[in-house]
CSV table of C-alpha atoms and ligand atoms in Angstrom, one decimal:
chain,number,residue,atom,x,y,z
A,108,MET,CA,-24.2,12.3,16.9
A,109,ARG,CA,-20.5,11.7,17.4
A,110,ALA,CA,-19.2,15.2,16.6
A,111,SER,CA,-21.8,16.7,19.1
A,112,LEU,CA,-20.2,14.6,21.9
A,113,ILE,CA,-16.7,15.5,20.6
A,114,ALA,CA,-17.7,19.3,20.7
A,115,LYS,CA,-18.6,19.0,24.3
A,116,GLN,CA,-15.0,17.9,25.0
A,117,PHE,CA,-13.7,21.7,24.3
A,118,SER,CA,-13.6,24.4,26.9
A,119,VAL,CA,-16.5,26.6,25.5
A,120,ALA,CA,-18.9,28.1,28.1
A,121,GLY,CA,-22.6,27.4,27.6
A,122,HIS,CA,-24.9,24.5,26.4
A,123,LEU,CA,-24.5,22.9,23.3
A,124,VAL,CA,-27.1,24.1,20.6
A,125,SER,CA,-26.0,22.5,17.5
A,126,VAL,CA,-23.1,21.0,15.5
A,127,GLU,CA,-23.7,21.1,11.7
A,128,PRO,CA,-21.3,20.4,8.8
A,129,PHE,CA,-19.7,23.5,7.5
A,130,GLY,CA,-17.6,24.4,4.4
A,131,SER,CA,-16.4,22.5,1.3
A,132,GLY,CA,-13.1,21.4,2.5
A,133,ASN,CA,-11.8,18.3,0.2
A,134,VAL,CA,-9.8,16.8,3.1
A,135,ASN,CA,-11.0,17.1,6.6
A,136,ASP,CA,-14.5,16.7,8.4
A,137,THR,CA,-15.5,20.1,9.2
A,138,TYR,CA,-18.5,21.2,11.5
A,139,ARG,CA,-19.7,24.5,13.1
A,140,ALA,CA,-20.8,24.0,16.8
A,141,ILE,CA,-23.0,26.7,18.7
A,142,PHE,CA,-23.0,27.0,22.5
A,143,ARG,CA,-25.4,29.3,24.2
A,144,THR,CA,-25.2,30.7,27.8
A,145,THR,CA,-28.1,32.7,29.5
A,146,PHE,CA,-26.7,35.8,28.0
A,147,SER,CA,-24.3,35.0,24.9
A,148,GLU,CA,-23.6,32.4,22.2
A,149,GLU,CA,-20.1,31.1,20.8
A,150,ARG,CA,-19.7,29.6,17.7
A,151,PHE,CA,-16.3,27.5,16.6
A,152,ILE,CA,-15.2,25.4,14.1
A,153,LEU,CA,-14.9,21.9,14.9
A,154,GLN,CA,-12.8,19.4,12.8
A,155,ARG,CA,-11.7,15.7,12.5
A,156,VAL,CA,-8.4,15.7,10.9
A,157,ARG,CA,-8.2,12.8,8.1
A,158,ARG,CA,-5.5,10.4,8.8
A,159,ALA,CA,-5.1,9.2,5.2
A,160,VAL,CA,-4.0,12.6,4.4
A,161,PHE,CA,-2.4,13.8,7.7
A,162,PRO,CA,-0.4,10.7,8.9
A,163,ASN,CA,1.0,12.8,11.9
A,164,PRO,CA,-2.0,15.0,12.8
A,165,GLU,CA,-0.1,16.1,15.8
A,166,ASN,CA,2.4,17.9,13.7
A,167,ILE,CA,-0.1,20.1,12.2
A,168,MET,CA,-1.3,21.1,15.7
A,169,ARG,CA,2.2,22.0,16.8
A,170,ASN,CA,2.7,24.0,13.6
A,171,MET,CA,-0.6,25.6,14.5
A,172,ARG,CA,0.6,26.5,18.1
A,173,VAL,CA,3.8,27.8,17.0
A,174,VAL,CA,2.3,30.0,14.2
A,175,THR,CA,-0.8,31.2,16.0
A,176,ASP,CA,1.3,32.2,19.2
A,177,VAL,CA,3.8,34.2,17.1
A,178,CYS,CA,1.0,36.1,14.9
A,179,HIS,CA,-1.4,36.8,17.5
A,180,GLN,CA,1.2,38.7,19.4
A,181,LYS,CA,2.4,40.4,16.7
A,182,LEU,CA,-1.1,41.4,15.4
A,183,GLU,CA,-2.1,42.9,18.7
A,184,GLU,CA,0.6,45.5,17.8
A,185,VAL,CA,-0.1,45.7,14.0
A,186,ASN,CA,-3.8,46.3,14.6
A,187,MET,CA,-2.9,49.6,16.8
A,188,SER,CA,-2.1,51.3,13.7
A,189,SER,CA,-3.4,49.5,10.7
A,190,ASP,CA,-6.5,50.2,8.4
A,191,ARG,CA,-8.1,47.1,9.7
A,192,ILE,CA,-8.3,44.5,12.2
A,193,TRP,CA,-6.2,41.6,10.9
A,194,GLN,CA,-7.4,38.3,12.5
A,195,LEU,CA,-6.3,34.6,12.7
A,196,PRO,CA,-8.4,31.9,14.4
A,197,LYS,CA,-7.0,30.5,17.7
A,198,ILE,CA,-6.9,27.1,19.0
A,199,ILE,CA,-9.7,26.4,21.5
A,200,GLN,CA,-8.4,23.8,24.0
A,201,THR,CA,-9.9,21.0,25.6
A,202,ARG,CA,-11.4,21.1,28.9
A,203,ASP,CA,-8.2,19.4,30.4
A,204,GLY,CA,-6.0,22.2,28.5
A,205,GLN,CA,-4.9,20.1,25.4
A,206,ASP,CA,-4.7,21.5,21.9
A,207,PHE,CA,-6.6,18.5,20.5
A,208,TYR,CA,-8.8,15.6,21.3
A,209,TYR,CA,-8.6,11.9,20.2
A,210,ASP,CA,-11.6,10.0,19.8
A,211,GLY,CA,-12.2,6.2,20.3
A,212,ASP,CA,-11.2,5.3,16.8
A,213,GLY,CA,-7.7,7.1,17.2
A,214,ASP,CA,-9.0,10.2,15.1
A,215,LEU,CA,-7.6,13.8,15.9
A,216,TRP,CA,-10.1,16.4,16.6
A,217,ARG,CA,-9.5,20.2,17.1
A,218,ALA,CA,-11.6,23.2,17.8
A,219,ILE,CA,-10.8,26.5,16.5
A,220,SER,CA,-12.4,30.1,17.0
A,221,ASN,CA,-14.9,31.4,14.5
A,222,ILE,CA,-14.1,34.7,13.0
A,223,ALA,CA,-17.4,36.5,12.9
A,224,SER,CA,-19.0,38.7,10.4
A,225,ALA,CA,-16.6,37.8,7.5
A,226,VAL,CA,-17.2,35.4,4.7
A,227,SER,CA,-15.2,33.4,2.3
A,228,TYR,CA,-16.3,32.6,-1.3
A,229,GLU,CA,-15.4,29.3,-3.4
A,230,LYS,CA,-15.0,31.4,-6.5
A,231,VAL,CA,-13.4,35.1,-7.1
A,232,GLN,CA,-16.0,37.7,-7.1
A,233,SER,CA,-14.1,40.9,-8.5
A,234,PRO,CA,-10.7,42.4,-9.0
A,235,ASP,CA,-11.1,44.0,-5.7
A,236,HIS,CA,-11.7,40.7,-3.9
A,237,ALA,CA,-8.4,39.1,-5.8
A,238,TYR,CA,-6.4,42.1,-4.6
A,239,GLU,CA,-7.5,41.8,-1.0
A,240,SER,CA,-6.9,38.0,-1.4
A,241,GLY,CA,-3.3,38.8,-2.4
A,242,MET,CA,-2.9,41.1,0.3
A,243,VAL,CA,-4.1,39.0,3.0
A,244,LEU,CA,-1.4,36.2,1.9
A,245,GLY,CA,1.3,38.6,1.6
A,246,HIS,CA,0.4,39.8,5.3
A,247,PHE,CA,0.4,36.4,6.6
A,248,GLN,CA,3.7,35.4,4.9
A,249,LYS,CA,5.2,38.5,6.3
A,250,LEU,CA,3.9,37.6,9.5
A,251,ILE,CA,5.5,34.4,9.8
A,252,SER,CA,8.6,35.1,7.7
A,253,ASP,CA,11.0,35.2,10.7
A,254,ILE,CA,9.9,31.8,12.4
A,255,PRO,CA,12.9,29.7,11.9
A,256,CYS,CA,11.9,26.7,9.7
A,257,ASP,CA,13.3,24.3,12.3
A,258,GLN,CA,10.5,25.2,14.7
A,259,LEU,CA,8.0,23.8,12.2
A,260,SER,CA,7.3,20.1,11.5
A,261,TYR,CA,6.3,18.7,8.0
A,262,ALA,CA,2.4,18.3,7.8
A,263,ILE,CA,2.6,16.0,4.8
A,264,GLU,CA,6.0,15.1,3.4
A,265,GLY,CA,6.4,16.0,-0.1
A,266,PHE,CA,3.8,18.4,-0.1
A,267,HIS,CA,4.0,20.9,-3.2
A,268,ILE,CA,7.0,19.0,-4.5
A,269,THR,CA,5.6,18.4,-8.1
A,270,PRO,CA,8.0,15.5,-9.0
A,271,ILE,CA,6.4,13.6,-6.3
A,272,TYR,CA,3.0,13.9,-7.7
A,273,LEU,CA,4.6,12.6,-10.8
A,274,SER,CA,5.6,9.5,-9.1
A,275,GLN,CA,2.4,8.9,-7.5
A,276,LEU,CA,0.8,9.3,-11.0
A,277,ASP,CA,3.5,6.7,-12.1
A,278,GLU,CA,2.5,4.2,-9.4
A,279,ALA,CA,-1.2,4.6,-10.0
A,280,LEU,CA,-0.6,4.0,-13.6
A,281,LYS,CA,0.7,0.7,-12.9
A,282,THR,CA,-2.7,-0.5,-11.5
A,283,PRO,CA,-5.4,-2.4,-13.4
A,284,LEU,CA,-7.9,0.0,-12.4
A,285,ALA,CA,-5.7,3.1,-13.9
A,286,GLN,CA,-5.4,1.0,-17.2
A,287,GLU,CA,-9.4,0.2,-17.2
A,288,LEU,CA,-10.1,3.9,-16.5
A,289,LEU,CA,-7.7,5.2,-19.2
A,290,GLU,CA,-9.0,2.7,-21.8
A,291,HIS,CA,-12.4,4.1,-21.3
A,292,SER,CA,-12.1,7.7,-21.1
A,293,ARG,CA,-10.9,10.0,-23.9
A,294,GLU,CA,-10.3,12.6,-21.1
A,295,ALA,CA,-8.3,10.7,-18.9
A,296,ARG,CA,-5.9,10.0,-21.9
A,297,TYR,CA,-6.0,13.6,-22.8
A,298,CYS,CA,-4.8,14.6,-19.0
A,299,LEU,CA,-2.0,11.8,-19.3
A,300,LYS,CA,-0.8,13.2,-22.4
A,301,PHE,CA,-0.9,16.8,-21.4
A,302,ILE,CA,1.1,15.9,-18.3
A,303,GLU,CA,3.7,13.9,-20.0
A,304,ALA,CA,4.4,16.7,-22.4
A,305,ARG,CA,5.4,19.0,-19.2
A,306,ARG,CA,7.3,16.3,-17.1
A,307,GLU,CA,10.6,18.1,-17.5
A,308,PHE,CA,9.2,21.4,-16.4
A,309,CYS,CA,7.8,19.7,-13.2
A,310,SER,CA,11.5,19.8,-11.7
A,311,THR,CA,11.9,23.5,-12.0
A,312,PHE,CA,11.7,24.3,-8.4
A,313,GLU,CA,13.4,21.3,-6.9
A,314,ASN,CA,16.3,22.3,-9.5
A,315,ALA,CA,16.0,26.1,-8.4
A,316,LYS,CA,16.5,24.7,-4.7
A,317,LYS,CA,19.6,22.5,-5.6
A,318,LEU,CA,21.0,25.6,-7.5
A,319,GLY,CA,20.6,27.5,-4.3
A,320,GLU,CA,18.5,30.2,-5.9
A,321,LEU,CA,15.4,29.3,-3.8
A,322,SER,CA,15.2,28.3,-0.2
A,323,LEU,CA,12.7,27.2,2.4
A,324,ARG,CA,10.7,29.3,4.3
A,325,PRO,CA,7.5,29.0,6.5
A,326,THR,CA,4.5,28.9,4.2
A,327,HIS,CA,0.6,28.5,4.5
A,328,GLY,CA,0.5,25.7,2.1
A,329,ASP,CA,-3.4,26.0,1.0
A,330,PRO,CA,-4.1,29.6,0.1
A,331,LYS,CA,-7.1,29.2,-2.3
A,332,VAL,CA,-9.6,31.7,-2.4
A,333,GLY,CA,-12.0,29.8,-0.1
A,334,ASN,CA,-9.5,30.1,2.7
A,335,ILE,CA,-9.4,33.8,2.7
A,336,LEU,CA,-11.9,35.7,4.8
A,337,ILE,CA,-13.5,39.0,3.8
A,338,ASP,CA,-14.9,41.5,6.2
A,339,GLU,CA,-18.7,41.7,5.6
A,340,LYS,CA,-18.9,45.2,6.5
A,341,THR,CA,-15.9,46.6,4.7
A,342,GLY,CA,-15.0,44.2,2.0
A,343,LYS,CA,-11.4,44.2,3.2
A,344,GLY,CA,-9.4,41.0,3.7
A,345,THR,CA,-9.1,40.1,7.4
A,346,CYS,CA,-7.6,36.7,7.7
A,347,ILE,CA,-6.4,33.5,6.2
A,348,VAL,CA,-7.9,30.3,7.7
A,349,ASP,CA,-7.2,26.3,7.3
A,350,LEU,CA,-3.8,26.3,8.9
A,351,ASP,CA,-3.2,22.8,8.5
A,352,THR,CA,-0.5,22.6,5.8
A,353,ILE,CA,1.7,25.4,7.3
A,354,GLN,CA,5.2,23.9,6.8
A,355,PRO,CA,8.6,24.7,5.5
A,356,GLY,CA,8.2,25.3,1.8
A,357,LEU,CA,8.6,27.9,-1.1
A,358,VAL,CA,6.6,31.0,-0.9
A,359,HIS,CA,6.0,30.4,-4.7
A,360,ALA,CA,3.8,27.5,-4.0
A,361,ASP,CA,1.8,29.8,-1.9
A,362,ILE,CA,1.4,32.8,-4.3
A,363,GLY,CA,1.1,30.1,-7.3
A,364,ASP,CA,-1.8,28.5,-5.3
A,365,ALA,CA,-3.4,31.7,-4.5
A,366,VAL,CA,-3.3,33.0,-8.0
A,367,ARG,CA,-4.5,29.5,-9.9
A,368,SER,CA,-7.4,29.6,-7.5
A,369,CYS,CA,-8.2,33.5,-7.7
A,370,CYS,CA,-7.6,33.9,-11.6
A,371,ASN,CA,-9.8,31.3,-12.6
A,372,PRO,CA,-13.4,32.9,-12.3
A,373,ALA,CA,-15.1,29.9,-13.3
A,374,GLY,CA,-13.8,28.1,-10.1
A,375,GLU,CA,-12.3,24.6,-9.3
A,376,ASP,CA,-15.6,22.8,-10.0
A,377,ALA,CA,-16.4,24.5,-13.2
A,378,ILE,CA,-18.9,22.3,-15.2
A,379,ASP,CA,-18.3,23.8,-18.5
A,380,LEU,CA,-14.6,23.7,-19.5
A,381,HIS,CA,-14.8,26.5,-21.9
A,382,SER,CA,-15.5,28.8,-19.1
A,383,VAL,CA,-12.1,28.1,-17.6
A,384,PHE,CA,-9.3,30.7,-18.3
A,385,PHE,CA,-6.7,32.6,-16.5
A,386,ASP,CA,-8.0,36.0,-16.2
A,387,THR,CA,-4.9,38.6,-16.3
A,388,GLU,CA,-7.1,41.5,-15.0
A,389,LEU,CA,-7.6,39.4,-11.8
A,390,PHE,CA,-3.9,38.5,-11.9
A,391,THR,CA,-3.0,42.2,-11.7
A,392,ALA,CA,-5.1,42.8,-8.9
A,393,ILE,CA,-3.9,39.9,-6.7
A,394,TYR,CA,-0.3,40.3,-7.6
A,395,SER,CA,-0.5,43.8,-6.5
A,396,GLY,CA,-2.3,43.1,-3.4
A,397,TYR,CA,0.2,40.4,-2.7
A,398,MET,CA,3.3,42.5,-3.5
A,399,THR,CA,2.1,45.4,-0.7
A,400,TYR,CA,3.7,43.0,1.8
A,401,ALA,CA,5.9,40.6,-0.1
A,402,LYS,CA,8.1,43.5,-1.6
A,403,ASP,CA,9.5,43.3,1.8
A,404,PHE,CA,10.8,40.0,1.7
A,405,PHE,CA,11.1,39.1,-1.9
A,406,THR,CA,14.5,38.6,-3.5
A,407,GLU,CA,15.6,38.9,-7.0
A,408,ASN,CA,15.4,35.0,-7.5
A,409,ASP,CA,11.9,35.1,-5.9
A,410,HIS,CA,10.9,37.5,-8.8
A,411,LYS,CA,12.8,35.3,-11.3
A,412,TYR,CA,10.5,32.4,-10.5
A,413,MET,CA,7.2,33.9,-10.5
A,414,PHE,CA,6.0,32.9,-13.7
A,415,ASP,CA,7.0,29.4,-13.3
A,416,ALA,CA,5.1,29.3,-10.0
A,417,ILE,CA,1.8,30.6,-11.8
A,418,ARG,CA,2.3,27.9,-14.5
A,419,ILE,CA,3.3,24.9,-12.2
A,420,LEU,CA,0.6,25.0,-9.6
A,421,PRO,CA,-2.5,24.5,-11.6
A,422,LEU,CA,-0.4,21.8,-13.6
A,423,GLU,CA,0.6,20.3,-10.2
A,424,LEU,CA,-3.0,20.3,-8.8
A,425,GLY,CA,-4.2,18.9,-12.0
A,426,ILE,CA,-1.5,15.8,-11.5
A,427,ARG,CA,-2.9,15.5,-8.1
A,428,PHE,CA,-6.4,15.1,-8.9
A,429,PHE,CA,-5.7,13.1,-11.8
A,430,ALA,CA,-3.5,10.6,-10.0
A,431,ASP,CA,-6.1,10.5,-7.3
A,432,TYR,CA,-8.9,9.6,-10.0
A,433,LEU,CA,-6.7,6.7,-11.4
A,434,ALA,CA,-5.9,5.4,-7.9
A,435,GLY,CA,-9.6,5.2,-7.1
A,436,ASP,CA,-10.3,8.6,-5.3
A,437,VAL,CA,-8.5,7.8,-2.0
A,438,TYR,CA,-7.1,11.2,-1.0
A,439,PHE,CA,-9.7,14.0,-2.1
A,440,LYS,CA,-13.4,13.7,-1.0
A,441,THR,CA,-15.4,13.3,-4.0
A,442,ARG,CA,-19.1,14.0,-4.6
A,443,TYR,CA,-19.7,12.2,-7.8
A,444,LYS,CA,-18.0,9.5,-9.7
A,445,GLU,CA,-15.7,11.3,-12.1
A,446,HIS,CA,-15.4,14.3,-9.7
A,447,ASN,CA,-11.4,14.0,-9.4
A,448,LEU,CA,-11.0,13.7,-13.4
A,449,LYS,CA,-13.4,16.8,-14.0
A,450,ARG,CA,-11.2,18.9,-11.4
A,451,ALA,CA,-8.0,17.7,-13.1
A,452,LEU,CA,-9.4,18.8,-16.4
A,453,VAL,CA,-10.1,22.2,-15.0
A,454,GLN,CA,-6.7,22.7,-13.5
A,455,LEU,CA,-5.0,21.5,-16.8
A,456,LYS,CA,-7.0,23.8,-18.9
A,457,LEU,CA,-6.2,26.7,-16.5
A,458,ALA,CA,-2.4,25.5,-17.0
A,459,GLU,CA,-2.8,25.6,-20.8
A,460,SER,CA,-4.3,29.2,-20.3
A,461,VAL,CA,-1.5,30.4,-18.3
A,462,GLU,CA,1.0,29.0,-20.9
A,463,ALA,CA,-1.0,30.7,-23.8
A,464,ARG,CA,-0.8,34.2,-21.8
A,465,GLU,CA,3.0,34.0,-21.0
A,466,GLY,CA,4.0,37.1,-22.6
A,467,LYS,CA,1.2,39.0,-20.9
A,468,ILE,CA,1.7,37.5,-17.4
A,469,ARG,CA,5.6,38.2,-17.7
A,470,LYS,CA,4.5,42.0,-18.6
A,471,ILE,CA,2.4,42.3,-15.6
A,472,LEU,CA,5.2,40.7,-13.5
A,473,GLY,CA,7.6,43.7,-14.8
B,762,LIG,C1,-7.1,20.5,-0.4
B,762,LIG,O1,-9.1,20.4,2.1
B,762,LIG,P1,-8.8,21.6,1.4
B,762,LIG,O2,-9.9,21.9,0.6
B,762,LIG,O3,-8.5,22.7,2.2
B,762,LIG,C2,-5.7,20.2,-0.6
B,762,LIG,C3,-5.1,21.4,-1.3
B,762,LIG,C4,-5.7,21.9,-2.7
B,762,LIG,C5,-7.0,22.2,-2.4
B,762,LIG,C6,-7.7,22.1,-3.8
B,762,LIG,C7,-4.0,18.9,2.5
B,762,LIG,O4,-7.6,21.5,0.4
B,762,LIG,O5,-3.8,20.9,-1.2
B,762,LIG,O6,-4.9,22.6,-3.3
B,762,LIG,O7,-7.7,20.6,-1.8
B,762,LIG,N1,-5.4,19.9,0.9
B,762,LIG,C8,-4.5,19.0,1.0
B,762,LIG,O8,-9.1,22.7,-3.4
B,762,LIG,O9,-4.0,18.3,0.2
B,763,LIG,MG1,-6.5,22.8,3.3
């Protein structure tokens, strides 16, 4: 198997025991490799970065190097006096000292350390879990907040720029495939109508940047609940993983994304749309965990745009899934024929639920 040949290129002691698919990412191919020596075992995460999504994969590795170097140094200090051991995976280099390896097809592979005795969940488990998830994101954003944006490359141009996803949707709509899918699916027509009614709202954050009310900072980019690790022993959050999408952005995209993921107890792959709703108790928990650290860097304008962040992120992901469905499933990996359409419906239902609870959410935001 190709992945096992690649695993041996990285600088890990011992003999290769196994390389198996791991996790449930929608983009990259992820494996867990196990190596054994006479007296120990080392596990690490091996990934092939999808070129269709990351056209410049070396950018993400450069960002990962910058961020992990800064964070590991800070964490050494923080952990001396903290209530937990905060962690962050590190890059495992190749045998010749590189941060990544190119295979014969020109695909970039990288290895990162395994955070042991910690678990992640695809769906939120409890208000405590939501609180810890918010805390982990706030802690991470605070750690990276003083990295100058010009030290970070763009992993994906236009990432979390909502109007760009609208343009991608408009492009997809011009194709015969999209027209055929729309003609045959009432659900697809529903998605389009829902999105069209919110077209103007999609520019909220671009306008705020133009007005100078919000500015770019280092962000994680993909802080969904499945990327937050929880210590198996204590139930406390220990780290955030999946550092691919670190790049200059708005912290609102991060907290908005964590909230859309954490406050939908039915999860992104909910089968029954009636089970999808925005849970304000979970929101109270994640927001309070997040603010434990975010209060140190949040400005008045950051607060002002919080509700819009909570509303826009599920809408944005709904647009992304829907546009990909109409384009023939070229970006997100799918497990069945209408997977992207179903995913879009879940996110749009969540966005609708946020809108219906605006008063309550604003009250929690204070
Ligand atoms: C993708 O690959 P994964 O599962 O970490 C996507 C995120 C979405 C997420 C939804 C690079 O993340 O933006 O929020 O799916 N990543 C990229 O599950 O587009
Ligand atoms: Mg990701």
